[in-house]
Amino acid sequence: MSQIAPPPQEQVADAVKGNWVDTRAPAWTRPYLRLSRADRPIGTWLLLLPCWWGVALAAATHGPRWFDLWIVLGCAIGAFLMRGAGCTWNDITDRDIDGKVARTRSRPIPSGQVTVKRALLWAVVQCLISFCILITFNLTAIALGVLALVPVAIYPFAKRFTWWPQVFLGVAFNWGALLAWAAHTGSVGWVPILLYLSGIAWTLFYDTIYAHQDSEDDALIGVKSTARLFADNSPKWLRFFLVLTVLLMGAAVIMALAPTANVLGLVLALGGVWGFGWHMAWQLGRLDITDPANCLRIFRSNRDAGLIPALFFAAAVFL
């Protein structure tokens, strides 16, 4: 198995060094914040960004409303909470597996920082607060938000029965593209569906990179992943996911904005899609799947990649 030095003061092995949870949060809150991955914010970003894509593209297509500001903020709070609830659930279901993997054995449950019963209660609390935010949206968005619990519940078990658990993660993590579009428009159509599918392809890209950190340990304990499935062919598959991500997002933008006859808005939004694809290509050029530290660094850079279309779509709103 890969060797990782034990983290000091119960810090989780792959947490951002010097993060606020380990340095500033009250000691009694740290196990719960670590369960929620508050010390590793990249997951919240990856859950939030498809929400921002959805609301920004909807506003650029149908016109902005003041309520969109609440959708942006509500999705941000909800992403933090639901990512936390999902990760807590993931750690509950994976507690026996995590104890056998060098990178994850320092997580709160396998390391004994918190009990399973308290972790489950913490997951419920986060879901209830998220629901309070969800019910401020329209009925379509509320229904989508409740339905999102299904893939969230299934995902932790996917690596036990399929080589493609990253698909299940993509289904769960990009649901916000549908929800935020519906929160603005009150409906779901082909534009948010294409945006959603683009996000799933993106998740296959970044989470395959992430999974290469654990490929040796996963092979020893029998956990499946696309990293193990693709192995040395991963760069070829990652290029395919890159192209698929860009094509699907580009199709969503064209379908949304071409009928509005707003040429400048369309060009600007497509520029965001191009920048997104360029950043993913930049990642591929620097990726070393044999180096766990490199994989983690490249994976974390996807926050910047996903922000590119979000910012360009937002700018297109004002053209």
Coordinates of C-alpha atoms in Angstrom, one line a residue, residues 31-142:
P31 CA -14.8 15.8 13.9
Y32 CA -18.1 17.0 12.5
L33 CA -16.6 19.6 10.2
R34 CA -14.1 17.0 8.9
L35 CA -17.0 14.6 8.2
S36 CA -18.5 17.4 6.1
R37 CA -15.2 17.9 4.4
A38 CA -15.1 21.6 5.5
D39 CA -11.3 21.2 5.6
R40 CA -11.4 20.2 1.9
P41 CA -13.6 22.8 0.2
I42 CA -13.0 21.6 -3.4
G43 CA -16.0 19.2 -3.2
T44 CA -18.4 22.0 -2.3
W45 CA -17.2 24.0 -5.3
L46 CA -17.7 21.0 -7.6
L47 CA -21.2 20.6 -6.3
L48 CA -22.0 24.3 -6.4
L49 CA -20.6 25.2 -9.9
P50 CA -23.2 23.3 -11.9
C51 CA -25.9 25.2 -9.9
W52 CA -24.3 28.5 -10.9
W53 CA -24.1 27.3 -14.6
G54 CA -27.8 26.6 -14.5
V55 CA -29.0 29.8 -13.0
A56 CA -26.6 32.0 -15.0
L57 CA -27.6 30.4 -18.3
A58 CA -31.3 30.6 -17.4
A59 CA -30.9 34.3 -16.6
A60 CA -29.0 34.9 -19.8
T61 CA -31.8 33.1 -21.8
H62 CA -34.9 34.4 -20.0
G63 CA -33.7 37.6 -18.4
P64 CA -32.4 38.2 -14.9
R65 CA -34.6 38.6 -11.8
W66 CA -33.8 39.8 -8.3
F67 CA -34.7 36.3 -7.0
D68 CA -31.7 35.0 -8.9
L69 CA -29.4 36.5 -6.3
W70 CA -31.1 34.3 -3.7
I71 CA -30.8 31.2 -6.0
V72 CA -27.0 31.9 -6.2
L73 CA -26.7 32.3 -2.4
G74 CA -29.1 29.6 -1.5
C75 CA -27.3 27.1 -3.8
A76 CA -24.0 28.1 -2.2
I77 CA -25.3 27.4 1.3
G78 CA -27.1 24.3 0.2
A79 CA -24.0 22.9 -1.6
F80 CA -22.0 23.3 1.5
L81 CA -24.6 21.5 3.6
M82 CA -25.6 18.8 1.1
R83 CA -22.0 18.1 0.3
G84 CA -21.4 17.7 4.0
A85 CA -24.4 15.4 4.4
G86 CA -23.4 13.3 1.4
C87 CA -19.8 13.0 2.6
T88 CA -21.0 12.1 6.1
W89 CA -23.2 9.4 4.7
N90 CA -20.3 8.2 2.5
D91 CA -18.1 7.9 5.5
I92 CA -20.7 6.0 7.4
T93 CA -21.1 3.4 4.6
D94 CA -17.4 3.3 3.9
R95 CA -16.1 3.1 7.5
D96 CA -14.7 -0.4 7.1
I97 CA -13.1 0.4 3.7
D98 CA -11.6 3.7 4.8
G99 CA -9.7 2.1 7.6
K100 CA -7.8 0.0 5.1
V101 CA -6.8 2.8 2.8
A102 CA -3.8 5.0 3.7
R103 CA -5.4 8.3 2.5
T104 CA -8.7 7.7 4.3
R105 CA -7.9 5.9 7.5
S106 CA -7.5 9.3 9.3
R107 CA -11.1 10.3 8.6
P108 CA -13.2 10.9 11.7
I109 CA -15.1 7.5 11.9
P110 CA -12.3 5.0 11.2
S111 CA -9.9 7.1 13.4
G112 CA -12.4 7.1 16.3
Q113 CA -13.0 10.8 16.4
V114 CA -16.8 10.4 16.2
T115 CA -19.3 7.5 16.5
V116 CA -21.5 6.2 13.7
K117 CA -24.6 7.2 15.6
R118 CA -23.5 10.8 16.0
A119 CA -22.3 10.9 12.4
L120 CA -25.8 9.8 11.2
L121 CA -27.4 12.5 13.4
W122 CA -25.1 15.1 11.9
A123 CA -26.1 14.0 8.4
V124 CA -29.8 14.4 9.3
V125 CA -29.2 17.9 10.7
Q126 CA -27.5 19.1 7.5
C127 CA -30.3 17.7 5.4
L128 CA -33.0 19.4 7.4
I129 CA -31.2 22.8 7.2
S130 CA -30.8 22.3 3.4
F131 CA -34.5 21.5 3.1
C132 CA -35.4 24.8 4.8
I133 CA -33.5 26.5 2.0
L134 CA -35.0 24.3 -0.7
I135 CA -38.6 25.2 0.2
T136 CA -38.0 28.8 -0.7
F137 CA -37.8 27.8 -4.3
N138 CA -40.7 26.8 -6.7
L139 CA -42.4 23.4 -6.6
T140 CA -40.4 22.1 -9.6
A141 CA -37.1 22.9 -7.9
I142 CA -38.3 21.5 -4.6

